């Protein structure tokens, strides 16, 4: 009754239940093992909780109807995220191998899925570590008072502030000019920036020292990198709630707009966020789970990690928006005081006669008596809602909005140091999974001599990645990072996840998989899990893939640039990509996705040739 | 005779210089005391104005280095409830002459800090309209602070890498040595007892490398 594709020779490639039992009892397995369950859970939590939970989820929540967004997020988490998580944990634990090993065991034609995972993990780790190196740069610069991004530098003849800074803001200037020294377009490379090369070197060496022995070393590192963010978020929560205006931020975040539920974009974004947030299809989770004992309860693990990820996303969103509320209120107050001062000065009124409460009434009165003067003053329109909804996702949130908020808090360097160390830990723990997803397949594919120790594998990976990532240390590096972010991590992952589910449900066989789970945890998966793996989750992933693909192919691809000479400055200018970028996009998104069918074809041809001979 | 009297009568008004708004040599001053000091704001009254005149006179004396300016040489007019007014500085020897705008500006700039502090205000809250505030040069330390932190972190990380690599190497060597001994031991014991298939681990439990060398020698 159930559809199952023919898969000869499966039993020869995978260990039987009896063999697994023997391995378990005798502990003669040469694979590395987790020291204890806590390490495993902390590593998985660290991998799933990353920068996206801090700077993507709160933005999505707020822009898609606040509290109402949680509904599609939760629904898709249950239907798409948790089943895929359980699947990856179970298959890794059963077949006891990294991503390439697992898919190769199921069928040699599926090796492409593992190779695609490895490629995606590699490409993403390149730009992700660059973002971490920017975090490190800001962290290093936080050890001074006043913070360098709190004031504009003076121009050459000391008569005023640098024009670029005066027209935008000191935080914008520090980010775009002193950190990135960005050019105006992606084709203007501008050369390497030595300070960015240094912090990139720092980022890769820190990653190397943590990953040097695989899970033996990352297992120790995660005690710090996975727990510190929670501590820092708690500190920021307490600090944030005691600041003026924080509650307006939280209210803004959660005010539900039920109409957003009808908008398909909301569901698409929720699905994509669940998918990317869980670190599915990278291969890291399969690897981590393969170091567990055979009878580890992976079902419970999947549920616990889903709950933790969901709660952490909400927790981080509350903290972020309390600080954003504070910043928006400060900006609103500054704007209003500026206007009040202008009125007082022009009409020579006593100080304190106009304040926040009677501002509107007084303005009306003065407008009635002398409208021309009021017109001449060009008072700014101060609206709290505008300030609250100012571009608050991605690097803009961390390096512009949040840094500005920090400069307004007392004892700013302390908050800056805490914030950036938290971001660093969040990103580093996600990178552990990425590196695992690159190094273990490399070992499985026998690309390098087998007797080389693990230290050399990780060292080589980090060295090659550092050299390639020098691309992002150029002046145009920021544009390359957003290019990679948009294309390297999106379409290939959806393809891989889709094939993973098809492979396990139909090529490996759902019956065999159910038997395996019964052997491992003691009971068969219930109808919900089976229905998700066979029908629901693949459909959802396919839908997201199609929607994403169509939207990217039909629209004209643009990117935003920082151009001091443009008319809309300081707003970012949208430019279209030059023609040769499409080749790069194809390499980033197309090559990993196409690796799946191409490797299958290659193996098929190889098989036919061998059989003929 | 009468015309001379009339002439004499018309002179006194010309002797005292008229201070007026938008006078070519005058400056407008604006104080924002409540903004600066909040609850501890003082009231603006005649005494405070006297202090202001005194500070400007002091600024002129400091700038010119010997000319004796007095509070009567600072003429103030157009006071508003906002606490803003115009002032002109007149020459102490010839009260009909006003000191030029540029000289007054330079004098104020030189002593700006002292004038501000006399009123517990800053450049922003004690404004001389038309005189830009002197921007303080930001302090730039010799080595940028971030390089120092970078040096510390890189040093620690490199030390960590070296330590880990050495310990891996040592561990690997010890494991190899123990393997050699294990093979020799196995061959010897195998010959004694004639058991070929038993693994080393089965007979002796978990092999503790810490006591490896001593154990082997005594058993042999």
mmCIF file of N, CA and C in Angstrom, chain A residues 137 140-141 143-144 151 154 158-160 194-195 198-199 202 205-206 208-209 212-213 216 341 344-345 348-351 455, chain B residues 30-35 80-82 84 127 135-138 145-147 149-150 153-154 157 160-161 164-165 167-168 171:
data_model
loop_
_atom_site.group_PDB
_atom_site.id
_atom_site.type_symbol
_atom_site.label_atom_id
_atom_site.label_comp_id
_atom_site.label_asym_id
_atom_site.label_seq_id
_atom_site.Cartn_x
_atom_site.Cartn_y
_atom_site.Cartn_z
ATOM 1 N N UNK A 137 34.800 43.164 15.750
ATOM 2 C CA UNK A 137 35.308 44.526 15.582
ATOM 3 C C UNK A 137 34.607 45.498 16.539
ATOM 4 N N UNK A 140 35.693 44.767 20.119
ATOM 5 C CA UNK A 140 37.000 45.352 20.447
ATOM 6 C C UNK A 140 36.878 46.854 20.653
ATOM 7 N N UNK A 141 36.024 47.511 19.871
ATOM 8 C CA UNK A 141 35.871 48.950 19.978
ATOM 9 C C UNK A 141 34.985 49.384 21.128
ATOM 10 N N UNK A 143 35.670 48.839 24.215
ATOM 11 C CA UNK A 143 36.433 49.020 25.453
ATOM 12 C C UNK A 143 36.967 50.440 25.573
ATOM 13 N N UNK A 144 36.173 51.420 25.248
ATOM 14 C CA UNK A 144 36.596 52.804 25.418
ATOM 15 C C UNK A 144 35.380 53.663 25.728
ATOM 16 N N UNK A 151 29.944 59.745 18.645
ATOM 17 C CA UNK A 151 30.161 61.115 18.173
ATOM 18 C C UNK A 151 30.810 61.115 16.802
ATOM 19 N N UNK A 154 35.738 65.251 13.747
ATOM 20 C CA UNK A 154 35.809 66.610 13.206
ATOM 21 C C UNK A 154 36.438 66.568 11.828
ATOM 22 N N UNK A 158 38.856 71.486 11.488
ATOM 23 C CA UNK A 158 38.281 71.571 12.832
ATOM 24 C C UNK A 158 37.206 72.635 12.977
ATOM 25 N N UNK A 159 36.517 72.934 11.875
ATOM 26 C CA UNK A 159 35.452 73.923 12.021
ATOM 27 C C UNK A 159 34.109 73.247 12.230
ATOM 28 N N UNK A 160 34.011 71.995 11.895
ATOM 29 C CA UNK A 160 32.733 71.315 12.048
ATOM 30 C C UNK A 160 32.913 69.822 11.938
ATOM 31 N N UNK A 194 42.655 46.481 5.944
ATOM 32 C CA UNK A 194 43.529 45.695 6.829
ATOM 33 C C UNK A 194 42.880 45.354 8.168
ATOM 34 N N UNK A 195 42.074 46.292 8.703
ATOM 35 C CA UNK A 195 41.473 45.995 10.008
ATOM 36 C C UNK A 195 40.429 44.893 9.899
ATOM 37 N N UNK A 198 42.241 41.623 9.811
ATOM 38 C CA UNK A 198 42.688 41.228 11.146
ATOM 39 C C UNK A 198 41.551 40.618 11.958
ATOM 40 N N UNK A 199 40.379 41.260 11.954
ATOM 41 C CA UNK A 199 39.291 40.699 12.760
ATOM 42 C C UNK A 199 38.779 39.408 12.146
ATOM 43 N N UNK A 202 41.011 36.847 13.408
ATOM 44 C CA UNK A 202 40.644 36.558 14.794
ATOM 45 C C UNK A 202 39.451 35.617 14.846
ATOM 46 N N UNK A 205 40.461 32.051 13.813
ATOM 47 C CA UNK A 205 41.299 31.347 14.787
ATOM 48 C C UNK A 205 40.495 30.966 16.023
ATOM 49 N N UNK A 206 39.577 31.830 16.459
ATOM 50 C CA UNK A 206 38.746 31.460 17.603
ATOM 51 C C UNK A 206 37.892 30.243 17.243
ATOM 52 N N UNK A 208 38.633 27.982 15.063
ATOM 53 C CA UNK A 208 39.529 26.825 14.977
ATOM 54 C C UNK A 208 39.832 26.262 16.345
ATOM 55 N N UNK A 209 40.127 27.143 17.309
ATOM 56 C CA UNK A 209 40.492 26.639 18.626
ATOM 57 C C UNK A 209 39.307 25.917 19.277
ATOM 58 N N UNK A 212 38.785 22.425 17.085
ATOM 59 C CA UNK A 212 40.022 21.742 16.705
ATOM 60 C C UNK A 212 39.915 20.216 16.795
ATOM 61 N N UNK A 213 39.205 19.727 17.797
ATOM 62 C CA UNK A 213 39.113 18.274 17.900
ATOM 63 C C UNK A 213 37.701 17.785 17.679
ATOM 64 N N UNK A 216 34.846 16.918 20.683
ATOM 65 C CA UNK A 216 35.579 16.868 21.943
ATOM 66 C C UNK A 216 35.847 18.277 22.446
ATOM 67 N N UNK A 341 12.172 74.074 21.492
ATOM 68 C CA UNK A 341 13.227 75.082 21.610
ATOM 69 C C UNK A 341 13.141 76.098 20.481
ATOM 70 N N UNK A 344 10.284 78.421 21.283
ATOM 71 C CA UNK A 344 10.627 79.334 22.372
ATOM 72 C C UNK A 344 11.565 80.428 21.888
ATOM 73 N N UNK A 345 12.569 80.026 21.088
ATOM 74 C CA UNK A 345 13.555 80.999 20.635
ATOM 75 C C UNK A 345 12.962 82.016 19.688
ATOM 76 N N UNK A 348 10.399 84.139 21.748
ATOM 77 C CA UNK A 348 10.931 84.677 23.005
ATOM 78 C C UNK A 348 10.005 84.422 24.177
ATOM 79 N N UNK A 349 9.535 83.193 24.274
ATOM 80 C CA UNK A 349 8.647 82.851 25.385
ATOM 81 C C UNK A 349 9.477 82.317 26.541
ATOM 82 N N UNK A 350 8.869 82.348 27.733
ATOM 83 C CA UNK A 350 9.594 81.875 28.909
ATOM 84 C C UNK A 350 9.862 80.379 28.774
ATOM 85 N N UNK A 351 11.047 79.987 29.243
ATOM 86 C CA UNK A 351 11.387 78.558 29.228
ATOM 87 C C UNK A 351 10.390 77.781 30.058
ATOM 88 N N UNK A 455 42.591 17.405 13.620
ATOM 89 C CA UNK A 455 43.085 18.782 13.733
ATOM 90 C C UNK A 455 43.466 19.340 12.366
ATOM 91 N N UNK B 30 21.560 84.068 24.463
ATOM 92 C CA UNK B 30 20.357 83.332 24.873
ATOM 93 C C UNK B 30 20.745 82.314 25.920
ATOM 94 N N UNK B 31 20.060 82.322 27.055
ATOM 95 C CA UNK B 31 20.349 81.357 28.111
ATOM 96 C C UNK B 31 19.182 80.396 28.274
ATOM 97 N N UNK B 32 19.511 79.115 28.398
ATOM 98 C CA UNK B 32 18.466 78.105 28.638
ATOM 99 C C UNK B 32 18.755 77.465 29.989
ATOM 100 N N UNK B 33 18.439 78.214 31.055
ATOM 101 C CA UNK B 33 18.851 77.756 32.394
ATOM 102 C C UNK B 33 18.058 76.535 32.820
ATOM 103 N N UNK B 34 16.736 76.551 32.578
ATOM 104 C CA UNK B 34 15.900 75.427 33.028
ATOM 105 C C UNK B 34 16.292 74.137 32.319
ATOM 106 N N UNK B 35 16.636 74.225 31.003
ATOM 107 C CA UNK B 35 17.043 73.027 30.261
ATOM 108 C C UNK B 35 18.318 72.443 30.840
ATOM 109 N N UNK B 80 14.324 89.791 27.199
ATOM 110 C CA UNK B 80 13.028 89.124 27.035
ATOM 111 C C UNK B 80 12.859 88.079 28.135
ATOM 112 N N UNK B 81 11.617 87.642 28.368
ATOM 113 C CA UNK B 81 11.397 86.616 29.397
ATOM 114 C C UNK B 81 12.035 85.267 29.031
ATOM 115 N N UNK B 82 12.388 85.105 27.757
ATOM 116 C CA UNK B 82 13.021 83.873 27.318
ATOM 117 C C UNK B 82 14.355 83.681 28.022
ATOM 118 N N UNK B 84 16.841 86.222 26.932
ATOM 119 C CA UNK B 84 17.775 86.539 25.855
ATOM 120 C C UNK B 84 17.883 88.057 25.790
ATOM 121 N N UNK B 127 24.070 80.516 24.655
ATOM 122 C CA UNK B 127 24.397 80.717 23.249
ATOM 123 C C UNK B 127 24.715 82.162 22.963
ATOM 124 N N UNK B 135 34.958 73.640 19.039
ATOM 125 C CA UNK B 135 34.817 72.188 19.167
ATOM 126 C C UNK B 135 36.063 71.609 19.816
ATOM 127 N N UNK B 136 35.839 70.805 20.848
ATOM 128 C CA UNK B 136 36.978 70.187 21.530
ATOM 129 C C UNK B 136 37.539 69.075 20.655
ATOM 130 N N UNK B 137 38.869 69.028 20.527
ATOM 131 C CA UNK B 137 39.464 67.949 19.733
ATOM 132 C C UNK B 137 39.285 66.656 20.499
ATOM 133 N N UNK B 138 38.724 65.636 19.870
ATOM 134 C CA UNK B 138 38.584 64.368 20.592
ATOM 135 C C UNK B 138 39.954 63.775 20.894
ATOM 136 N N UNK B 145 42.566 51.653 20.931
ATOM 137 C CA UNK B 145 42.285 50.662 21.987
ATOM 138 C C UNK B 145 41.926 49.295 21.427
ATOM 139 N N UNK B 146 41.282 49.273 20.229
ATOM 140 C CA UNK B 146 40.834 47.976 19.727
ATOM 141 C C UNK B 146 42.005 47.082 19.370
ATOM 142 N N UNK B 147 43.109 47.667 18.964
ATOM 143 C CA UNK B 147 44.284 46.859 18.629
ATOM 144 C C UNK B 147 44.831 46.163 19.860
ATOM 145 N N UNK B 149 43.071 45.173 22.527
ATOM 146 C CA UNK B 149 42.199 44.043 22.838
ATOM 147 C C UNK B 149 42.425 42.919 21.837
ATOM 148 N N UNK B 150 42.586 43.294 20.561
ATOM 149 C CA UNK B 150 42.846 42.310 19.516
ATOM 150 C C UNK B 150 44.105 41.524 19.834
ATOM 151 N N UNK B 153 43.479 39.016 22.651
ATOM 152 C CA UNK B 153 42.649 37.875 22.255
ATOM 153 C C UNK B 153 43.420 36.935 21.337
ATOM 154 N N UNK B 154 44.100 37.501 20.338
ATOM 155 C CA UNK B 154 44.845 36.658 19.392
ATOM 156 C C UNK B 154 45.945 35.891 20.114
ATOM 157 N N UNK B 157 44.334 33.025 22.019
ATOM 158 C CA UNK B 157 43.831 31.978 21.125
ATOM 159 C C UNK B 157 44.982 31.168 20.539
ATOM 160 N N UNK B 160 46.303 28.866 22.998
ATOM 161 C CA UNK B 160 45.390 27.741 23.140
ATOM 162 C C UNK B 160 45.575 26.715 22.039
ATOM 163 N N UNK B 161 45.710 27.205 20.796
ATOM 164 C CA UNK B 161 45.871 26.280 19.666
ATOM 165 C C UNK B 161 47.148 25.474 19.829
ATOM 166 N N UNK B 164 46.777 22.862 22.554
ATOM 167 C CA UNK B 164 45.945 21.730 22.149
ATOM 168 C C UNK B 164 46.662 20.839 21.150
ATOM 169 N N UNK B 165 47.360 21.450 20.200
ATOM 170 C CA UNK B 165 48.059 20.651 19.200
ATOM 171 C C UNK B 165 49.154 19.806 19.851
ATOM 172 N N UNK B 167 49.274 18.808 22.979
ATOM 173 C CA UNK B 167 48.688 17.738 23.788
ATOM 174 C C UNK B 167 48.147 16.622 22.908
ATOM 175 N N UNK B 168 47.603 16.967 21.728
ATOM 176 C CA UNK B 168 47.150 15.912 20.804
ATOM 177 C C UNK B 168 48.321 15.086 20.345
ATOM 178 N N UNK B 171 49.556 12.867 23.126
ATOM 179 C CA UNK B 171 48.593 11.784 23.352
ATOM 180 C C UNK B 171 48.711 10.728 22.265
#
